[in-house]
Amino acid sequence: MSEALLSPAFALTPTPVQLAQHVSEALGREVYVKRDDQTHPAYGGNKARKLSMLLAEARARRATDLVLVGAAGSNHVLATTVHGRALGFAVTAFVVPRPHSPEAEESLRAAAALGCRLVPTRSEWTAVPRLAHELLRLRLRGRRPWFIPPGGSSSLGAVGYVRAVEELARQRANGELPWPDVMVCVLGSGGMLAGLAAGVRAVGLPCRVVGVGVWSAWAANRMALTWMARRTLALANEPGRDSPYAPPELEVDLSQLGAGYGHPTEAALEAQALFARDGVVLDTTYTAKAAAGLMALARADPRPRRFLFWHSLSSAPLEPLLGSGELPEPQVLALLR
Ligand SMILES: Cc1ncc(COP(=O)(O)O)c(C=O)c1O
């Protein structure tokens, strides 16, 4: 059994659940928010849950270096840097271009300040041979590199979200919320969606699980994600025990992509304004698009009475991370266009 399953790399707080009063009134349903923006005080959001599993595995394999690919200024690169550096790993990220936003620039600056080695790369495809070369180069230097999957989305990373649903089931048992009819989350690289679908099966409480795509249509393949959810559930299951579970099911909603990754939509801006009235701060790249998906679902279908929105963007302030460390190289900053 993987060490990560027994002992995550760092502690996560059970995140609060909040009834979003204004959103609920506007939609005529109960809308709850699972505040995964608060998973960790240094840097939270959904990446922390996945990394608590992935970094435990890297530690168990005695890795020295983490190597990854991500968009410049992405939450994935910053989260891996924050939690990886705290555990003593060196971090190298091959970063690809994305649209400029003040948040992306701040995130890129924070990753550089924390000592992430940022290597500019034209696209995910050109990153592949460079990454293979980097892994070899590190090995030849006597280091033990460990590859972190894109977005932290592997079956092991997704087990972090099985644990999150187990946490939610305990909160239900404590009377903190009624069980939702539908859960909605962002769908980027898919680990969160796959983990939630597996988690819903693991706790045995029925609920639709919907991922709202923000990245690209080809990455949001329902069959592939269902396969990842199955593998995640098998991994999260106790070893040697035959699985009593029905196969996980998940839904993919691509209606909110708009002009593509990082481009805001009207619906996302509307969702951002509405959720802000309940004190829930959303960004237009990820979380506001998913919230727009939830609103569209509620408006189109009068049946579900209770929705749960997984808020996956860290709300920890970035200023303490900026410190007096390195600045990103000009060619790295130029990736934000
Ligand atoms: C804030 C935020 N929410 C959600 C996601 C998507 O999660 P996943 O990659 O597991 O689909 C991301 C991915 O980068 C993200 O940064």
CSV table of C-alpha atoms and ligand atoms in Angstrom, one decimal:
chain,number,residue,atom,x,y,z
A,1,MET,CA,0.0,0.0,0.0
A,2,SER,CA,1.3,3.5,-0.8
A,3,GLU,CA,2.7,5.4,2.1
A,4,ALA,CA,0.7,8.4,1.0
A,5,LEU,CA,-2.6,6.6,1.8
A,6,LEU,CA,-1.5,6.1,5.4
A,7,SER,CA,0.2,9.4,6.1
A,8,PRO,CA,-0.4,12.5,4.0
A,9,ALA,CA,2.6,14.8,3.6
A,10,PHE,CA,1.0,17.7,5.5
A,11,ALA,CA,-2.1,18.4,7.5
A,12,LEU,CA,-5.2,19.8,6.0
A,13,THR,CA,-7.9,21.5,8.0
A,14,PRO,CA,-11.5,20.3,7.6
A,15,THR,CA,-12.8,23.2,5.6
A,16,PRO,CA,-16.0,24.9,6.6
A,17,VAL,CA,-19.4,24.5,4.8
A,18,GLN,CA,-21.4,27.6,4.3
A,19,LEU,CA,-25.0,28.2,3.2
A,20,ALA,CA,-24.7,30.9,0.5
A,21,GLN,CA,-27.8,32.9,1.4
A,22,HIS,CA,-27.9,35.3,-1.5
A,23,VAL,CA,-27.1,32.7,-4.1
A,24,SER,CA,-29.8,30.5,-2.7
A,25,GLU,CA,-32.4,33.2,-2.8
A,26,ALA,CA,-31.4,34.2,-6.4
A,27,LEU,CA,-31.8,30.6,-7.6
A,28,GLY,CA,-34.6,29.5,-5.4
A,29,ARG,CA,-32.6,26.5,-4.1
A,30,GLU,CA,-30.3,25.7,-1.2
A,31,VAL,CA,-26.7,26.4,-2.3
A,32,TYR,CA,-23.9,25.4,0.0
A,33,VAL,CA,-20.2,26.2,-0.5
A,34,LYS,CA,-17.5,23.8,0.7
A,35,ARG,CA,-14.7,26.3,1.5
A,36,ASP,CA,-11.8,24.4,0.1
A,37,ASP,CA,-10.2,27.8,-0.5
A,38,GLN,CA,-9.2,27.3,3.2
A,39,THR,CA,-7.6,23.8,3.0
A,40,HIS,CA,-4.2,25.2,4.2
A,41,PRO,CA,-3.2,28.5,5.8
A,42,ALA,CA,0.0,28.9,3.7
A,43,TYR,CA,-1.7,28.1,0.4
A,44,GLY,CA,-5.0,26.3,0.1
A,45,GLY,CA,-7.4,25.4,-2.7
A,46,ASN,CA,-7.9,22.0,-4.3
A,47,LYS,CA,-4.2,21.5,-5.1
A,48,ALA,CA,-3.3,21.2,-1.4
A,49,ARG,CA,-5.6,18.1,-1.1
A,50,LYS,CA,-4.0,16.4,-4.1
A,51,LEU,CA,-0.4,17.4,-3.1
A,52,SER,CA,-0.9,16.1,0.4
A,53,MET,CA,-1.0,12.6,-1.2
A,54,LEU,CA,1.5,13.2,-4.0
A,55,LEU,CA,4.2,14.6,-1.8
A,56,ALA,CA,3.8,11.9,0.7
A,57,GLU,CA,4.6,9.4,-2.1
A,58,ALA,CA,7.6,11.5,-3.2
A,59,ARG,CA,8.9,11.5,0.4
A,60,ALA,CA,8.4,7.8,0.7
A,61,ARG,CA,10.4,7.3,-2.5
A,62,ARG,CA,13.2,9.5,-1.0
A,63,ALA,CA,12.9,12.0,-3.8
A,64,THR,CA,15.0,15.2,-3.7
A,65,ASP,CA,13.5,17.2,-6.6
A,66,LEU,CA,10.0,17.7,-7.9
A,67,VAL,CA,9.6,18.3,-11.6
A,68,LEU,CA,6.4,19.5,-13.2
A,69,VAL,CA,4.7,21.3,-16.1
A,70,GLY,CA,2.1,24.0,-15.8
A,71,ALA,CA,0.8,27.3,-17.1
A,72,ALA,CA,2.9,30.3,-16.0
A,73,GLY,CA,1.3,31.7,-12.9
A,74,SER,CA,-0.9,28.7,-12.4
A,75,ASN,CA,-2.1,27.6,-9.0
A,76,HIS,CA,-0.6,24.2,-9.6
A,77,VAL,CA,2.9,25.5,-10.0
A,78,LEU,CA,2.6,27.8,-6.9
A,79,ALA,CA,0.9,25.2,-4.7
A,80,THR,CA,3.6,22.6,-5.6
A,81,THR,CA,6.3,25.2,-4.8
A,82,VAL,CA,4.8,26.2,-1.5
A,83,HIS,CA,4.2,22.7,-0.1
A,84,GLY,CA,7.2,21.1,-1.9
A,85,ARG,CA,9.7,23.7,-0.6
A,86,ALA,CA,8.2,23.5,2.9
A,87,LEU,CA,9.0,19.8,2.8
A,88,GLY,CA,12.6,20.4,1.6
A,89,PHE,CA,12.2,19.5,-2.1
A,90,ALA,CA,13.9,21.4,-4.9
A,91,VAL,CA,11.2,22.4,-7.5
A,92,THR,CA,11.6,22.8,-11.3
A,93,ALA,CA,8.6,23.9,-13.3
A,94,PHE,CA,8.4,24.0,-17.1
A,95,VAL,CA,6.0,26.9,-17.6
A,96,VAL,CA,3.9,27.5,-20.7
A,97,PRO,CA,2.2,30.8,-21.9
A,98,ARG,CA,-1.3,31.9,-20.7
A,99,PRO,CA,-3.3,35.1,-20.8
A,100,HIS,CA,-2.1,37.8,-18.5
A,101,SER,CA,-4.0,38.7,-15.3
A,102,PRO,CA,-2.8,40.4,-12.1
A,103,GLU,CA,-3.4,37.2,-10.2
A,104,ALA,CA,-1.3,35.1,-12.6
A,105,GLU,CA,1.5,37.6,-12.4
A,106,GLU,CA,1.4,37.6,-8.6
A,107,SER,CA,1.4,33.8,-8.5
A,108,LEU,CA,4.4,33.6,-10.8
A,109,ARG,CA,6.3,36.1,-8.7
A,110,ALA,CA,5.5,34.1,-5.6
A,111,ALA,CA,6.7,30.8,-7.1
A,112,ALA,CA,10.0,32.5,-8.1
A,113,ALA,CA,10.4,34.2,-4.7
A,114,LEU,CA,10.0,30.8,-3.0
A,115,GLY,CA,12.8,29.3,-5.1
A,116,CYS,CA,11.0,27.5,-7.9
A,117,ARG,CA,13.2,27.1,-10.9
A,118,LEU,CA,11.0,28.4,-13.7
A,119,VAL,CA,11.9,27.2,-17.2
A,120,PRO,CA,9.9,28.9,-20.0
A,121,THR,CA,8.5,26.5,-22.6
A,122,ARG,CA,6.3,27.1,-25.7
A,123,SER,CA,3.7,24.5,-25.1
A,124,GLU,CA,2.9,21.3,-23.1
A,125,TRP,CA,4.0,19.3,-26.1
A,126,THR,CA,7.4,20.9,-26.3
A,127,ALA,CA,7.8,20.5,-22.6
A,128,VAL,CA,7.7,16.7,-22.8
A,129,PRO,CA,11.2,16.0,-24.3
A,130,ARG,CA,12.7,18.8,-22.1
A,131,LEU,CA,11.1,17.2,-19.0
A,132,ALA,CA,12.5,13.8,-19.9
A,133,HIS,CA,15.9,15.4,-20.4
A,134,GLU,CA,15.7,17.2,-17.0
A,135,LEU,CA,14.8,13.9,-15.2
A,136,LEU,CA,17.8,12.2,-16.8
A,137,ARG,CA,20.1,15.2,-16.0
A,138,LEU,CA,19.1,15.2,-12.4
A,139,ARG,CA,19.6,11.5,-12.1
A,140,LEU,CA,23.1,11.7,-13.6
A,141,ARG,CA,23.9,14.3,-10.9
A,142,GLY,CA,22.9,11.9,-8.2
A,143,ARG,CA,19.6,13.5,-7.4
A,144,ARG,CA,16.3,11.7,-7.1
A,145,PRO,CA,13.7,13.5,-9.2
A,146,TRP,CA,10.0,12.9,-8.9
A,147,PHE,CA,7.5,13.9,-11.6
A,148,ILE,CA,4.3,15.6,-10.4
A,149,PRO,CA,1.5,14.9,-12.9
A,150,PRO,CA,-0.2,17.8,-14.7
A,151,GLY,CA,-2.5,19.6,-12.3
A,152,GLY,CA,-1.7,17.0,-9.7
A,153,SER,CA,-4.2,14.8,-11.3
A,154,SER,CA,-3.4,11.1,-11.0
A,155,SER,CA,-5.4,8.4,-9.2
A,156,LEU,CA,-3.2,9.0,-6.1
A,157,GLY,CA,-3.7,12.8,-6.2
A,158,ALA,CA,-7.4,12.3,-6.6
A,159,VAL,CA,-7.6,10.2,-3.4
A,160,GLY,CA,-7.2,13.6,-1.7
A,161,TYR,CA,-10.8,14.3,-2.9
A,162,VAL,CA,-12.1,10.9,-1.8
A,163,ARG,CA,-10.9,12.0,1.7
A,164,ALA,CA,-12.6,15.4,1.1
A,165,VAL,CA,-16.0,13.7,0.5
A,166,GLU,CA,-15.4,11.5,3.6
A,167,GLU,CA,-14.9,14.8,5.5
A,168,LEU,CA,-18.1,16.2,4.0
A,169,ALA,CA,-20.0,13.1,5.1
A,170,ARG,CA,-18.8,13.6,8.7
A,171,GLN,CA,-20.0,17.2,8.5
A,172,ARG,CA,-23.4,16.0,7.4
A,173,ALA,CA,-23.4,13.5,10.3
A,174,ASN,CA,-22.6,16.4,12.6
A,175,GLY,CA,-25.6,18.3,11.2
A,176,GLU,CA,-23.5,21.0,9.4
A,177,LEU,CA,-25.4,20.5,6.1
A,178,PRO,CA,-28.0,18.2,4.5
A,179,TRP,CA,-26.6,15.9,1.8
A,180,PRO,CA,-26.7,17.7,-1.6
A,181,ASP,CA,-28.5,16.4,-4.7
A,182,VAL,CA,-25.7,17.8,-7.0
A,183,MET,CA,-22.1,18.7,-6.4
A,184,VAL,CA,-20.4,21.1,-8.8
A,185,CYS,CA,-16.6,21.7,-9.2
A,186,VAL,CA,-14.2,23.1,-11.7
A,187,LEU,CA,-12.9,20.6,-14.3
A,188,GLY,CA,-9.3,21.4,-15.3
A,189,SER,CA,-7.0,18.4,-15.4
A,190,GLY,CA,-9.8,16.3,-13.8
A,191,GLY,CA,-8.4,15.0,-10.5
A,192,MET,CA,-10.8,16.9,-8.3
A,193,LEU,CA,-13.8,15.7,-10.4
A,194,ALA,CA,-12.6,12.1,-10.5
A,195,GLY,CA,-11.8,12.1,-6.7
A,196,LEU,CA,-15.2,13.5,-5.9
A,197,ALA,CA,-17.0,10.9,-8.0
A,198,ALA,CA,-15.0,8.2,-6.3
A,199,GLY,CA,-15.7,9.7,-2.9
A,200,VAL,CA,-19.4,9.8,-3.4
A,201,ARG,CA,-19.3,6.1,-4.1
A,202,ALA,CA,-17.0,5.5,-1.1
A,203,VAL,CA,-19.4,7.1,1.3
A,204,GLY,CA,-22.4,5.5,-0.3
A,205,LEU,CA,-24.6,8.7,-0.3
A,206,PRO,CA,-26.2,9.4,-3.7
A,207,CYS,CA,-25.3,12.6,-5.4
A,208,ARG,CA,-24.7,13.8,-9.0
A,209,VAL,CA,-21.2,15.0,-9.5
A,210,VAL,CA,-20.7,17.7,-12.2
A,211,GLY,CA,-17.4,19.2,-13.4
A,212,VAL,CA,-17.5,22.4,-15.4
A,213,GLY,CA,-14.7,22.5,-18.0
A,214,VAL,CA,-12.4,25.6,-18.0
A,215,TRP,CA,-9.4,24.3,-19.9
A,216,SER,CA,-10.1,22.6,-23.2
A,217,ALA,CA,-12.7,20.3,-24.5
A,218,TRP,CA,-10.3,17.5,-25.4
A,219,ALA,CA,-8.9,17.4,-21.8
A,220,ALA,CA,-12.4,17.0,-20.4
A,221,ASN,CA,-13.0,13.5,-21.6
A,222,ARG,CA,-15.8,11.8,-19.6
A,223,MET,CA,-14.6,8.3,-20.3
A,224,ALA,CA,-11.0,8.9,-19.3
A,225,LEU,CA,-12.1,10.7,-16.2
A,226,THR,CA,-14.5,7.9,-15.2
A,227,TRP,CA,-11.6,5.5,-15.6
A,228,MET,CA,-9.4,7.7,-13.4
A,229,ALA,CA,-12.3,7.8,-10.8
A,230,ARG,CA,-12.5,3.9,-10.9
A,231,ARG,CA,-8.7,3.6,-10.3
A,232,THR,CA,-8.9,6.3,-7.5
A,233,LEU,CA,-11.7,4.4,-5.8
A,234,ALA,CA,-9.7,1.1,-6.0
A,235,LEU,CA,-6.7,2.9,-4.5
A,236,ALA,CA,-8.6,4.5,-1.7
A,237,ASN,CA,-10.2,1.2,-0.8
A,238,GLU,CA,-8.6,-0.9,1.9
A,239,PRO,CA,-6.2,-3.4,0.4
A,240,GLY,CA,-7.3,-7.0,0.2
A,241,ARG,CA,-11.0,-6.0,0.5
A,242,ASP,CA,-13.2,-6.7,-2.5
A,243,SER,CA,-14.8,-3.4,-3.5
A,244,PRO,CA,-18.5,-3.2,-2.5
A,245,TYR,CA,-18.9,-0.1,-4.6
A,246,ALA,CA,-20.8,0.7,-7.7
A,247,PRO,CA,-18.6,2.3,-10.4
A,248,PRO,CA,-18.3,6.0,-10.0
A,249,GLU,CA,-20.3,8.3,-12.3
A,250,LEU,CA,-19.6,11.8,-13.2
A,251,GLU,CA,-20.9,14.5,-15.6
A,252,VAL,CA,-18.9,16.9,-17.7
A,253,ASP,CA,-20.3,20.4,-18.6
A,254,LEU,CA,-18.5,22.3,-21.3
A,255,SER,CA,-21.1,25.1,-21.7
A,256,GLN,CA,-19.0,27.7,-19.8
A,257,LEU,CA,-15.7,27.5,-21.7
A,258,GLY,CA,-16.4,30.8,-23.7
A,259,ALA,CA,-13.3,31.9,-25.7
A,260,GLY,CA,-11.2,29.4,-23.7
A,261,TYR,CA,-8.8,29.1,-20.8
A,262,GLY,CA,-8.3,32.3,-18.9
A,263,HIS,CA,-10.9,34.3,-20.9
A,264,PRO,CA,-13.7,35.6,-18.7
A,265,THR,CA,-17.3,35.1,-19.8
A,266,GLU,CA,-20.4,37.2,-19.0
A,267,ALA,CA,-21.9,34.3,-17.1
A,268,ALA,CA,-18.7,34.0,-15.0
A,269,LEU,CA,-18.8,37.7,-14.2
A,270,GLU,CA,-22.4,37.4,-13.1
A,271,ALA,CA,-21.6,34.4,-10.9
A,272,GLN,CA,-18.6,36.2,-9.4
A,273,ALA,CA,-20.8,39.2,-8.4
A,274,LEU,CA,-23.5,37.0,-6.9
A,275,PHE,CA,-21.2,34.8,-4.9
A,276,ALA,CA,-19.3,37.9,-3.7
A,277,ARG,CA,-22.5,38.9,-1.8
A,278,ASP,CA,-22.1,35.8,0.3
A,279,GLY,CA,-18.4,36.6,0.9
A,280,VAL,CA,-17.2,34.0,-1.5
A,281,VAL,CA,-14.4,35.4,-3.7
A,282,LEU,CA,-14.2,33.7,-7.1
A,283,ASP,CA,-11.7,34.1,-10.0
A,284,THR,CA,-12.8,34.3,-13.7
A,285,THR,CA,-10.4,31.6,-14.9
A,286,TYR,CA,-11.6,28.7,-12.8
A,287,THR,CA,-14.1,29.1,-10.0
A,288,ALA,CA,-16.5,31.7,-11.4
A,289,LYS,CA,-17.0,29.6,-14.6
A,290,ALA,CA,-17.9,26.6,-12.4
A,291,ALA,CA,-20.3,28.7,-10.4
A,292,ALA,CA,-21.8,29.9,-13.7
A,293,GLY,CA,-22.3,26.3,-14.6
A,294,LEU,CA,-24.1,25.6,-11.3
A,295,MET,CA,-26.4,28.6,-11.9
A,296,ALA,CA,-27.2,27.5,-15.4
A,297,LEU,CA,-27.9,23.9,-14.1
A,298,ALA,CA,-30.3,25.3,-11.4
A,299,ARG,CA,-32.1,27.5,-13.9
A,300,ALA,CA,-32.5,24.7,-16.5
A,301,ASP,CA,-33.7,22.0,-14.1
A,302,PRO,CA,-36.2,22.6,-11.3
A,303,ARG,CA,-35.6,19.2,-9.7
A,304,PRO,CA,-32.4,19.3,-7.6
A,305,ARG,CA,-33.2,21.1,-4.3
A,306,ARG,CA,-29.7,21.3,-2.8
A,307,PHE,CA,-26.4,22.1,-4.5
A,308,LEU,CA,-22.9,22.0,-3.2
A,309,PHE,CA,-20.2,24.2,-4.8
A,310,TRP,CA,-16.6,23.1,-4.2
A,311,HIS,CA,-14.6,26.4,-3.9
A,312,SER,CA,-11.2,25.4,-5.1
A,313,LEU,CA,-9.2,28.6,-5.3
A,314,SER,CA,-6.8,29.3,-2.4
A,315,SER,CA,-7.9,32.4,-0.4
A,316,ALA,CA,-4.6,32.6,1.6
A,317,PRO,CA,-2.9,36.0,1.0
A,318,LEU,CA,0.1,35.9,-1.3
A,319,GLU,CA,2.0,38.8,0.1
A,320,PRO,CA,3.8,36.7,2.8
A,321,LEU,CA,5.0,34.4,0.0
A,322,LEU,CA,6.5,37.2,-2.1
A,323,GLY,CA,9.1,38.0,0.6
A,324,SER,CA,12.5,39.2,-0.7
A,325,GLY,CA,13.3,36.2,-2.9
A,326,GLU,CA,14.2,35.9,-6.6
A,327,LEU,CA,12.2,37.7,-9.2
A,328,PRO,CA,11.1,35.8,-12.3
A,329,GLU,CA,13.4,36.2,-15.4
A,330,PRO,CA,12.0,38.6,-18.0
A,331,GLN,CA,11.4,35.7,-20.5
A,332,VAL,CA,9.3,33.9,-17.8
A,333,LEU,CA,7.2,37.0,-17.2
A,334,ALA,CA,6.8,37.4,-20.9
A,335,LEU,CA,4.8,34.1,-21.0
A,336,LEU,CA,1.9,36.1,-19.5
A,337,ARG,CA,0.4,37.7,-22.7
B,1,LIG,C1,-8.5,27.2,-8.5
B,1,LIG,C2,-8.6,25.9,-9.3
B,1,LIG,N1,-9.8,25.2,-9.2
B,1,LIG,C3,-9.9,24.0,-9.9
B,1,LIG,C4,-8.9,23.6,-10.7
B,1,LIG,C5,-9.2,22.3,-11.5
B,1,LIG,O1,-8.9,21.2,-10.8
B,1,LIG,P1,-8.5,19.8,-11.5
B,1,LIG,O2,-7.2,20.2,-12.2
B,1,LIG,O3,-8.4,18.8,-10.5
B,1,LIG,O4,-9.5,19.6,-12.5
B,1,LIG,C6,-7.7,24.2,-10.8
B,1,LIG,C7,-6.7,23.7,-11.7
B,1,LIG,O5,-5.7,24.2,-12.1
B,1,LIG,C8,-7.6,25.4,-10.1
B,1,LIG,O6,-6.4,26.1,-10.2
